[in-house]
Coordinates of C-alpha atoms in Angstrom, one line a residue:
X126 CA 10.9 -38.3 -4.4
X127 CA 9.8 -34.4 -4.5
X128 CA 6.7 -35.9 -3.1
X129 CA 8.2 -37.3 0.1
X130 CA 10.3 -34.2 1.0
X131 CA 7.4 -32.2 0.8
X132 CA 5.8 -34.7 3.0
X133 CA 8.7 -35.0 5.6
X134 CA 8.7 -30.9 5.4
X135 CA 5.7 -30.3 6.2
X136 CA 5.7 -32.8 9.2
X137 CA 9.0 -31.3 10.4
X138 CA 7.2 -28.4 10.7
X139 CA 4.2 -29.2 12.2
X140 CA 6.3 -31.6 15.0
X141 CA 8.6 -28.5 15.3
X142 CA 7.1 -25.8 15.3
X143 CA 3.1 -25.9 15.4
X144 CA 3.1 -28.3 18.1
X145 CA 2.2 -26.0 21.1
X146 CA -0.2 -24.1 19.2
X147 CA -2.0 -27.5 18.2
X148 CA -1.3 -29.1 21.9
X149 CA -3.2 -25.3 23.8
X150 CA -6.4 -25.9 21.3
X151 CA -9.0 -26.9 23.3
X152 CA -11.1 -28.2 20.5
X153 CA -8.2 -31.1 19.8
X154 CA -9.6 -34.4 22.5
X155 CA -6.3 -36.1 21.2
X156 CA -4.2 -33.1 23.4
X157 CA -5.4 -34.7 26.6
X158 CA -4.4 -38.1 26.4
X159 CA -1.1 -36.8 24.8
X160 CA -0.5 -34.8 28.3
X161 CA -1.3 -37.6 30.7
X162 CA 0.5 -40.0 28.1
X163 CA 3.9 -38.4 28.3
X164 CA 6.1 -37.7 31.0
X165 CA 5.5 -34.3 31.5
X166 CA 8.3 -32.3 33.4
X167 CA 9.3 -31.3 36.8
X168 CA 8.3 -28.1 38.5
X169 CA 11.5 -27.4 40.8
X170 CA 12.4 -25.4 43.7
X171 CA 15.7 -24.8 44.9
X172 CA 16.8 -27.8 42.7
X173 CA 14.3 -30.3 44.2
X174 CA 11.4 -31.1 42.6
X175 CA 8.2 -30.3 44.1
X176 CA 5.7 -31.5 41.3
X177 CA 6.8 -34.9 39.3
X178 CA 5.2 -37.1 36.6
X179 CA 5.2 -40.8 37.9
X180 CA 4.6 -43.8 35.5
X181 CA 0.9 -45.3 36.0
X182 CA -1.1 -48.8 34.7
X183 CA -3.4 -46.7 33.4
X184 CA -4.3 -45.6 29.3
X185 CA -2.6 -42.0 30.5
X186 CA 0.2 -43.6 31.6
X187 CA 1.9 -41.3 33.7
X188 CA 0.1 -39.4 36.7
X189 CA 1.1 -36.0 38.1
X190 CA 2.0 -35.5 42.0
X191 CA 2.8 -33.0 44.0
X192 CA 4.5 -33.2 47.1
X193 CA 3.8 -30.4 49.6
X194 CA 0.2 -29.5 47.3
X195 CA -1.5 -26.9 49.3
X196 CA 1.7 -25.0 50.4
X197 CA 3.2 -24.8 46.5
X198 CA -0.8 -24.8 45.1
X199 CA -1.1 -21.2 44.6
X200 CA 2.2 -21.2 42.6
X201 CA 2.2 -24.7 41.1
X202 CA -2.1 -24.7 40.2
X203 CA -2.9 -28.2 39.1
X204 CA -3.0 -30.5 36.1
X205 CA -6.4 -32.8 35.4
X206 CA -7.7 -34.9 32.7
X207 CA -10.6 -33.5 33.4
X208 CA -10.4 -29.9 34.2
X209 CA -7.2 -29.1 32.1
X210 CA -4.8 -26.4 34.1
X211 CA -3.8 -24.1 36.4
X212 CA -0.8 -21.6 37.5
X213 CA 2.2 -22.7 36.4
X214 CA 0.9 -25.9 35.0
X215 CA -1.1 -24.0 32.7
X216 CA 1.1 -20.7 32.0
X217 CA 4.2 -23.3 31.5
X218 CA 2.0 -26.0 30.1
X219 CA 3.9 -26.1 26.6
X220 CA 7.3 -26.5 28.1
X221 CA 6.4 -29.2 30.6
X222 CA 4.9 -30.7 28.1
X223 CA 7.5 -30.5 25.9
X224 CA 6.2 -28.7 23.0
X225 CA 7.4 -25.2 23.4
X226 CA 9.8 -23.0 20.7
X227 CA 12.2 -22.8 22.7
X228 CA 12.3 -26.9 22.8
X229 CA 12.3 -27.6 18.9
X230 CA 15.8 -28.9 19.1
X231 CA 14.7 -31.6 21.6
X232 CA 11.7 -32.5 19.3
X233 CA 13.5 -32.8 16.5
X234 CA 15.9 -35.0 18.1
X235 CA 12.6 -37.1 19.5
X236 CA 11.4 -37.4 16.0
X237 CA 14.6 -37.9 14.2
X238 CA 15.8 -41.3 17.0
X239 CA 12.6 -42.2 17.4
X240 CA 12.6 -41.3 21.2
X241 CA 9.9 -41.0 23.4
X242 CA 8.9 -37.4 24.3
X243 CA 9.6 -35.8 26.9
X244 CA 8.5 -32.6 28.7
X245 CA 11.2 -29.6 29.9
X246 CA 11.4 -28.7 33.9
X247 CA 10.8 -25.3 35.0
X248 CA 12.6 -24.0 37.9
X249 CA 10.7 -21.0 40.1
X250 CA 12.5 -18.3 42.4
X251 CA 11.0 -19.8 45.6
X252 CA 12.5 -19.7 48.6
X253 CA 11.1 -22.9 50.3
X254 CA 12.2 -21.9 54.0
X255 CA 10.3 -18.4 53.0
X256 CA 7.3 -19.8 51.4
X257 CA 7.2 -22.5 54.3
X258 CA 7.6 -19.2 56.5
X259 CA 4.5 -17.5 55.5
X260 CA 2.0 -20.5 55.0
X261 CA 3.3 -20.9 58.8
X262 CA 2.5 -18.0 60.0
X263 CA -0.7 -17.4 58.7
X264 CA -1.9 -20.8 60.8
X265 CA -4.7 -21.2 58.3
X266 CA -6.5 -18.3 58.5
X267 CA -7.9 -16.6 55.7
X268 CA -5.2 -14.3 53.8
X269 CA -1.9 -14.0 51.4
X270 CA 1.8 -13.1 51.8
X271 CA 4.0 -12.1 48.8
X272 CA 7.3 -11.5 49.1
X273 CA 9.8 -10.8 46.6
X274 CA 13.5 -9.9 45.8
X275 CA 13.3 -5.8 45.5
X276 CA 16.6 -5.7 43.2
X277 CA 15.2 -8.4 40.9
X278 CA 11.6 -8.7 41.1
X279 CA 12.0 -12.9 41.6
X280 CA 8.6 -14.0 43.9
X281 CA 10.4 -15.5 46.8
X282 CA 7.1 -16.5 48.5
X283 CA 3.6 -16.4 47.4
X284 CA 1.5 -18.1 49.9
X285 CA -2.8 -17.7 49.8
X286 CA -4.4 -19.4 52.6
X287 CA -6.9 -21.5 52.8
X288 CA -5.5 -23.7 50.4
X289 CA -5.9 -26.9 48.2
X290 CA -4.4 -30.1 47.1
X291 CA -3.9 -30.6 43.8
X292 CA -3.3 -34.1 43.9
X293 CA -7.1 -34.2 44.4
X294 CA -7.6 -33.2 41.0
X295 CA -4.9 -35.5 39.0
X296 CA -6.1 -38.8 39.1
X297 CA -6.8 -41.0 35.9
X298 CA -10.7 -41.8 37.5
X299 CA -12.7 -39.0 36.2
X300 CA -15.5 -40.1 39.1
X301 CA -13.7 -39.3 42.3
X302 CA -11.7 -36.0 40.1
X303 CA -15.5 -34.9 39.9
X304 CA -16.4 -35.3 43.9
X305 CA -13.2 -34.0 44.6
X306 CA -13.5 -30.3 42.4
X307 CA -17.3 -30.1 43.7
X308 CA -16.1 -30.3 47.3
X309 CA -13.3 -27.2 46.7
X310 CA -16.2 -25.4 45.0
X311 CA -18.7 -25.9 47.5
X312 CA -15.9 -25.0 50.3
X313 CA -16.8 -21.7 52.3
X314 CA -13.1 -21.2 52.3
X315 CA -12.7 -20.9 49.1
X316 CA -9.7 -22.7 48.8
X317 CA -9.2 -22.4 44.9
X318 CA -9.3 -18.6 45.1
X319 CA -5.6 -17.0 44.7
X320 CA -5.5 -14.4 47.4
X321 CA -2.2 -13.2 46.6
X322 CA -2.4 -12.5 42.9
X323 CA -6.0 -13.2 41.6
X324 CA -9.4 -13.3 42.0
X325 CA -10.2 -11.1 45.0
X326 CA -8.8 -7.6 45.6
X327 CA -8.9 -5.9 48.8
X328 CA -9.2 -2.4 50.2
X329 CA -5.7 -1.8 51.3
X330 CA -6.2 0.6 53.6
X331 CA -3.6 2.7 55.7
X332 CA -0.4 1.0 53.2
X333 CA -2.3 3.1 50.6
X334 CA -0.7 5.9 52.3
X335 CA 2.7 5.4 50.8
X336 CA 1.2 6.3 47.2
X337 CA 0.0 9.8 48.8
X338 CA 3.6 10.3 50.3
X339 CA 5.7 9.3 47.2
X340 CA 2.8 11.7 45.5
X341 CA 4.1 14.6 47.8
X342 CA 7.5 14.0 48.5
X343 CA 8.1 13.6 44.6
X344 CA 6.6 17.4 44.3
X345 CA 9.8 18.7 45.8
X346 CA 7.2 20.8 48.3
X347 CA 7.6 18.0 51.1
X348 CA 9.9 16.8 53.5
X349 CA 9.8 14.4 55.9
X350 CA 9.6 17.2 58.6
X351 CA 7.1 19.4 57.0
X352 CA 4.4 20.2 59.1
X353 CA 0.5 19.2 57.1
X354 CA -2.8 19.9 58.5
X355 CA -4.1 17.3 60.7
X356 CA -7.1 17.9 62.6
X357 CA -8.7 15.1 65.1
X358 CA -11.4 15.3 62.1
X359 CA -11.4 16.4 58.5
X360 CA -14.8 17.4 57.1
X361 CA -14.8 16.2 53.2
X362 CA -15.2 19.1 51.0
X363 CA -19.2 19.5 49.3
X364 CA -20.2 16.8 51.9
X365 CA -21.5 15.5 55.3
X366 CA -18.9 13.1 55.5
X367 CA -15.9 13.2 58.1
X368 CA -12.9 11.4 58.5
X369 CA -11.3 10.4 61.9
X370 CA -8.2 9.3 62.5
X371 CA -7.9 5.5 64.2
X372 CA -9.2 5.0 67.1
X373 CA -10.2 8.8 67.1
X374 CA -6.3 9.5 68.5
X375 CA -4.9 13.0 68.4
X376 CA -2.2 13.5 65.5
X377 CA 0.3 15.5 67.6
X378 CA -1.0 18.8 68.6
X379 CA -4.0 17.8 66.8
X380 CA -3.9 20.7 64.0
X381 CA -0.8 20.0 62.7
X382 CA 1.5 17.4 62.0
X383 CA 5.0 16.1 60.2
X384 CA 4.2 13.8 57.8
X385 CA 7.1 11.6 59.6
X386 CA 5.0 11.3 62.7
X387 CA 2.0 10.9 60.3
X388 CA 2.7 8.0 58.6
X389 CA 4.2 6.8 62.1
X390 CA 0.8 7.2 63.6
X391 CA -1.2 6.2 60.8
X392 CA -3.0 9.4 61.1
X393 CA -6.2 9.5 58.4
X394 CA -6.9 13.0 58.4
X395 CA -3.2 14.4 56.8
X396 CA -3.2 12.3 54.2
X397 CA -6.8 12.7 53.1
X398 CA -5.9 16.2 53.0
X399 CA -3.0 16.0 51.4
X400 CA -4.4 14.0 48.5
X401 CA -6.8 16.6 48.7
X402 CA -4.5 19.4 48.1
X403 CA -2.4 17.2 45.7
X404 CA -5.6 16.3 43.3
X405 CA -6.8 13.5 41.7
X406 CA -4.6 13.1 38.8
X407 CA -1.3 13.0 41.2
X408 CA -2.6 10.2 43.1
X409 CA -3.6 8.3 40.1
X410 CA -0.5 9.0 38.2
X411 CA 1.7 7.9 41.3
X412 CA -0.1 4.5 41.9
X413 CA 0.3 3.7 38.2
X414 CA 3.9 4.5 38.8
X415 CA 4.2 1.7 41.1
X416 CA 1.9 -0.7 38.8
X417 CA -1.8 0.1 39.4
X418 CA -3.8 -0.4 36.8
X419 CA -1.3 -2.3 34.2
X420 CA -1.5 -5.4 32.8
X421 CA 0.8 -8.3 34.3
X422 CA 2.1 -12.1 34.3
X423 CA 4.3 -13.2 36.6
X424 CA 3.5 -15.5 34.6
X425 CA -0.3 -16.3 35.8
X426 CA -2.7 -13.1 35.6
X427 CA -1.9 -10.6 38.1
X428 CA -5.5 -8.4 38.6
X429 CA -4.4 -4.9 38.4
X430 CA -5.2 -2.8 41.3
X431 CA -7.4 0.0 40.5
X432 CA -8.8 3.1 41.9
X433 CA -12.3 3.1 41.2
X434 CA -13.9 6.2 40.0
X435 CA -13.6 9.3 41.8
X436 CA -16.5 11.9 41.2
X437 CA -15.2 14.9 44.0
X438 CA -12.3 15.8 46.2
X439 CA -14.6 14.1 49.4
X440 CA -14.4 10.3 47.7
X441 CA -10.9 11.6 47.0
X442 CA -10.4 12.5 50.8
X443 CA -11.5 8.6 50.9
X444 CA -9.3 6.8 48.6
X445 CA -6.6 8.4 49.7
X446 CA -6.2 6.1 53.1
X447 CA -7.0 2.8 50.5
X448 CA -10.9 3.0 51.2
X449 CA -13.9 3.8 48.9
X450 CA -13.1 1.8 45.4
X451 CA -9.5 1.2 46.1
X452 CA -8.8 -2.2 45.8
X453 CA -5.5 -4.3 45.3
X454 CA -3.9 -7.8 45.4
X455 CA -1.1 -8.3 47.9
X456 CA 1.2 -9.0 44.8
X457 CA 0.5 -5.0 44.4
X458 CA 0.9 -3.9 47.7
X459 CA 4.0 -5.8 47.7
X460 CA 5.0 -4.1 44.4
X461 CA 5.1 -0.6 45.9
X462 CA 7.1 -1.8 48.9
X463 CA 9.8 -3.3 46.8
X464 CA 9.7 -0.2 44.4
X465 CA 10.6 2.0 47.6
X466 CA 13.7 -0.7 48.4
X467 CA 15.1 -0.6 45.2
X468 CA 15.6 3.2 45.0
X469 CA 12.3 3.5 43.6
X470 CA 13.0 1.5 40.4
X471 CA 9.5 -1.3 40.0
X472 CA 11.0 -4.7 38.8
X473 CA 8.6 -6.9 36.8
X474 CA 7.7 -9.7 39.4
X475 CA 8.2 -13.1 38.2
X476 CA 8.4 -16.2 39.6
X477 CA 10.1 -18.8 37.3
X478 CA 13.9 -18.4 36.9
X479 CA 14.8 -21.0 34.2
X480 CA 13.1 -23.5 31.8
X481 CA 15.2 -26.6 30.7
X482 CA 15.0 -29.1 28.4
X483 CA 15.1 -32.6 29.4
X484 CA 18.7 -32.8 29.4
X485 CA 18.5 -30.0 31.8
X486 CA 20.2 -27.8 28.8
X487 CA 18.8 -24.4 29.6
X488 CA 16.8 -23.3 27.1
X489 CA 15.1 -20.1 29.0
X490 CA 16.2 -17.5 31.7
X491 CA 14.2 -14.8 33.2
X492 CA 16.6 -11.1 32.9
X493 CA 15.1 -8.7 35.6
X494 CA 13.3 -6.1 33.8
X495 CA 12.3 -2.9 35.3
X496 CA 8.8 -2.0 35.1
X497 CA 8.8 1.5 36.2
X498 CA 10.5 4.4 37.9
X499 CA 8.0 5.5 40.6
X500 CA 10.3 7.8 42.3
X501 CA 13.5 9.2 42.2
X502 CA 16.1 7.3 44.8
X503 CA 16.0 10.6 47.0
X504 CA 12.7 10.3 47.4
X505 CA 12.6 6.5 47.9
X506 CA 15.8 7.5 50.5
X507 CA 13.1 9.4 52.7
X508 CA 10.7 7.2 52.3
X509 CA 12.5 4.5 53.5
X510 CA 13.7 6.5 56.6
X511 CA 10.0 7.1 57.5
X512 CA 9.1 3.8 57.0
X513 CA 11.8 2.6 59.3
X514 CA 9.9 5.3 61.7
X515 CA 6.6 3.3 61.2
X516 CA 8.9 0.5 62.8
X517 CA 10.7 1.9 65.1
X518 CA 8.5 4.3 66.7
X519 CA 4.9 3.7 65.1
X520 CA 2.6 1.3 64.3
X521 CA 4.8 -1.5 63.2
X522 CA 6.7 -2.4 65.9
X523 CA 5.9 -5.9 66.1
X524 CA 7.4 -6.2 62.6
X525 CA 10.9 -5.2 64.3
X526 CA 13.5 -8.0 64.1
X527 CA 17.1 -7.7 66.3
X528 CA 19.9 -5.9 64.6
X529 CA 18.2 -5.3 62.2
X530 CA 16.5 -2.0 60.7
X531 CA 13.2 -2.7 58.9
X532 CA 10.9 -0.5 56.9
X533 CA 7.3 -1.0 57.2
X534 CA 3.4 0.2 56.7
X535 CA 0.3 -0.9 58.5
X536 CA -3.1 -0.9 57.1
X537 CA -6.7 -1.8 58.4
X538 CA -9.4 -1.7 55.9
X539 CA -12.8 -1.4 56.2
X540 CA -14.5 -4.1 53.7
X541 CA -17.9 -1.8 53.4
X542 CA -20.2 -5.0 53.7
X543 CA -22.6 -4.9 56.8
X544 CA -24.3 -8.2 57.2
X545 CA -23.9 -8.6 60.9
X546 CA -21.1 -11.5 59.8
X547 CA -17.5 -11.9 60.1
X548 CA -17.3 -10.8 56.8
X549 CA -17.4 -7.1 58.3
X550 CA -14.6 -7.4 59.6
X551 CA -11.5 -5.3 58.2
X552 CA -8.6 -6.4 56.5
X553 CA -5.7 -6.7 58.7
X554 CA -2.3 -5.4 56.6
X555 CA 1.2 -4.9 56.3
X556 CA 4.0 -4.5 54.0
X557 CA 7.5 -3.3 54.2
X558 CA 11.3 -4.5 53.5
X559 CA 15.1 -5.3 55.6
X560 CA 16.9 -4.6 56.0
X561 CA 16.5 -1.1 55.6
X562 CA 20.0 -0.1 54.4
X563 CA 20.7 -3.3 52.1
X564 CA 17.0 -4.9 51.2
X565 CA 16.9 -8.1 50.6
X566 CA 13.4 -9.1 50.7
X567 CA 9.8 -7.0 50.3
X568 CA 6.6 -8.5 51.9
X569 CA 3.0 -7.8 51.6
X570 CA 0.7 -9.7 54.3
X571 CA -3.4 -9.7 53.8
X572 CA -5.4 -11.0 56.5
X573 CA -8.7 -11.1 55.5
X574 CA -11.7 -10.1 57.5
X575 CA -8.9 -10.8 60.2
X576 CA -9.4 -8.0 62.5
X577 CA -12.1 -8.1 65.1
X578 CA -13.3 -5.2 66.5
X579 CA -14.7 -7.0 69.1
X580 CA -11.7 -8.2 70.0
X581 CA -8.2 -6.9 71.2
X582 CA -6.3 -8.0 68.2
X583 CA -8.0 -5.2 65.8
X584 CA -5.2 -3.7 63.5
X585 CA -2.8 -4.6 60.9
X586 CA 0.1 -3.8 63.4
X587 CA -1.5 -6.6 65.5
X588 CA -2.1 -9.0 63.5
X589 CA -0.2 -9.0 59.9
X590 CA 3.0 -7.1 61.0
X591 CA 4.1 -10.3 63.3
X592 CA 3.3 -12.5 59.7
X593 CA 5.8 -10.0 58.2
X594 CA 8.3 -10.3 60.7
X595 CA 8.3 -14.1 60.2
X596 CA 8.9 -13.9 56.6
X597 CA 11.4 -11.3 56.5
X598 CA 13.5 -13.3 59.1
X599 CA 13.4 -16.8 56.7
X600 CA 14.5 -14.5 54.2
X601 CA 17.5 -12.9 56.1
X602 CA 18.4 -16.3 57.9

């Protein structure tokens, strides 16, 4: 008798409690066919389900679909017999699957009636008519939109284009899986690469500029109307180099400037100086105020944003307009914008809202959690004023919507690559937030190597403020 409750014991425990552990070990084979050969939960979005298990003839049993694959793909990742998983898939994996903590009740009912188990459904913070917004307005070229809720940090759209299908990848016939992975990997576009959160980082250009003001204005020495150096060109201290400001346009009187009019204008040559004047350690210290540098899950990776190494004040001069070794994901970009919405308070982006059990019992809810206080609300106050400026009066007018005010920042990168290729070409930004007075929604838009020089459609006011505009009007409809 003592003998079989020790038994039972320990396999109560193991079925309870060491399942997930056991189930995310890639050296157990069995783990596979258990995944394919249960029905593994729904992913949801705005209470229909976007990825499903069906039931199969096959030895797996069920097979998983997704409907709508490449626009939820960055999001939803994929799930393959052959290749394991991806985003959510994989960062969820033990609650669709059904073996997570918080899902030992259901598992102990499973073993205790015999039942078959079942996986739990995880419900994201998408906003389909957003996210549907942004894939559309990016018409398939190369580039990302994030946009989240500033008050709350939920991911109401997080779009990276081009993209994939991950039904490709989820079939039970390891053959045509195989042909079907070798042709996203031999793709020029790339299509497996997560633009918005992962992967590749991007200069960010001009929307760096918001880190130098919040550096300033936070000092208490700066208002919006004080006046800063800003010379047509700004030789870089213990160097040859010069900076220019785009399009070689005057700032003003072209000595001097308000920083209003120079973050209107997009003028280079203030805010180099001002970092300048500033130093190193205040521009650093602001950017990992607004989440630079840190570790994060939303919960897939985030790659932190970083500033490079910065060996004198002329590479400072440079980084301080988002050039030299400045490089961020538009989930970052997006990050600062939604700081400066939300009174300067950072909320920890997620982008699942609740996990449930099979009986759709709730077993998990994501609390907003602040991340950081990057400024005080004055100073996010001004800032959003200015920004509105950039709108209004600057370089983001074509991010303007109808009744309604909207804060905003354009940025055109140079990539530093000169191969005589497309791939010269800069990155075309924007980010911002509306309305203005009562944000709902923050936005960061990447187009990469989208701006031409050649062409007419050069900058980021051109070309991502209009993606902006789209997504910030699904999100205010």
């Amino acid at each position: 008798m003592a003998m079989f409750v020790v038994l039972m014991g320990a396999l109560t425990w193991i079925q309870v409690f060491q399942a997930g552990d056991l189930n995310a070990d890639p050296r157990n084979q069995r783990a596979t066919y258990r995944e394919q050969g249960r029905e593994r939960g729904p992913i949801v979005v705005a209470g229909e389900p976007i990825v499903t298990s069906v039931p199969v003839d096959t030895p797996y049993s069920y097979l998983r679909t997704y409907a709508d694959g490449p626009l939820y793909a960055p999001v939803t990742g994929y799930s393959s017999i052959v290749f394991g998983q991806s985003g959510v898939e994989r960062a969820a994996g033990t609650v669709l699957n059904g073996t997570a903590p918080s899902l030992w009740r259901q598992r102990l009912g499973d073993l205790v009636t015999g039942r078959q188990p079942q996986g739990g459904s995880v419900e994201l913070t998408l906003d389909p008519a957003v996210q549907q917004a942004a894939w559309d307005a990016l018409e398939g070229r190369e580039g990302a939109v994030v946009a989240l809720d500033p008050a709350t940090g939920a991911v109401l759209a997080l779009v990276s284009s081009p993209s994939f299908d991950p039904n490709v990848l989820a079939g039970h016939d390891g053959g045509p899986v195989q042909t079907a992975w070798q042709e996203l990997l031999d793709d020029p576009g790339d299509p497996l690469v997560n633009r918005a959160i992962a992967g590749d980082t991007y200069a960010p250009g001009s929307t760096f500029k918001l880190i130098d003001l919040a550096a300033a204005l936070s000092t208490g020495d700066y208002d919006a109307e004080t006046r800063v150096p800003a010379p047509d060109t700004l030789a870089l201290p213990g160097s040859g180099a010069t900076i220019s400001n785009p399009s070689g346009e005057r700032c003003d009187d072209g000595e001097t400037a308000t920083l209003a009019l120079s973050l209107a204008k997009s003028c280079n040559t203030p805010f180099s100086q001002l970092a300048i004047t500033l130093g190193e350690q205040a521009i650093r210290d602001q950017a990992e105020a607004f989440g630079w540098d840190a570790e994060l899950q939303i919960p897939m990776t985030v790659t932190p944003g970083r500033l490079g190494e910065i060996a004198d004040e002329a590479e400072l001069g440079q980084a301080a307009i988002g050039q030299r070794d400045v490089r961020a994901t538009p989930m970052q970009v997006a990050m600062i914008a939604a700081g400066i919405a939300n009174d300067g308070e950072v909320m920890a982006p997620h982008v699942i809202a609740t996990e449930r059990a099979a009986d759709l019992t709730v077993v998990e809810e994501t609390e907003p959690r602040t991340l950081s206080e990057a400024v005080t609300p004055e100073v996010a106050d001004t800032m959003t004023e200015m920004m509105v400026g950039v709108v209004e009066n600057g370089t983001g007018w074509r991010a303007a919507i109808d009744g309604v005010r909207v804060a905003g920042k354009t940025g055109t990168s140079q990539t530093g690559i000169n191969e005589g290729t497309s791939r010269d070409f800069p990155h075309a930004w924007f980010t911002g937030f509306a309305p203005a007075d009562d944000p709902q929604v923050a936005v960061a838009v990447v187009l990469v190597n989208g701006a031409d020089p050649a062409s007419q459609q050069y900058s980021g006011g051109q070309l991502a403020a209009p993606i902006a505009r789209a997504v910030m009007q699904a999100a205010l409809r």
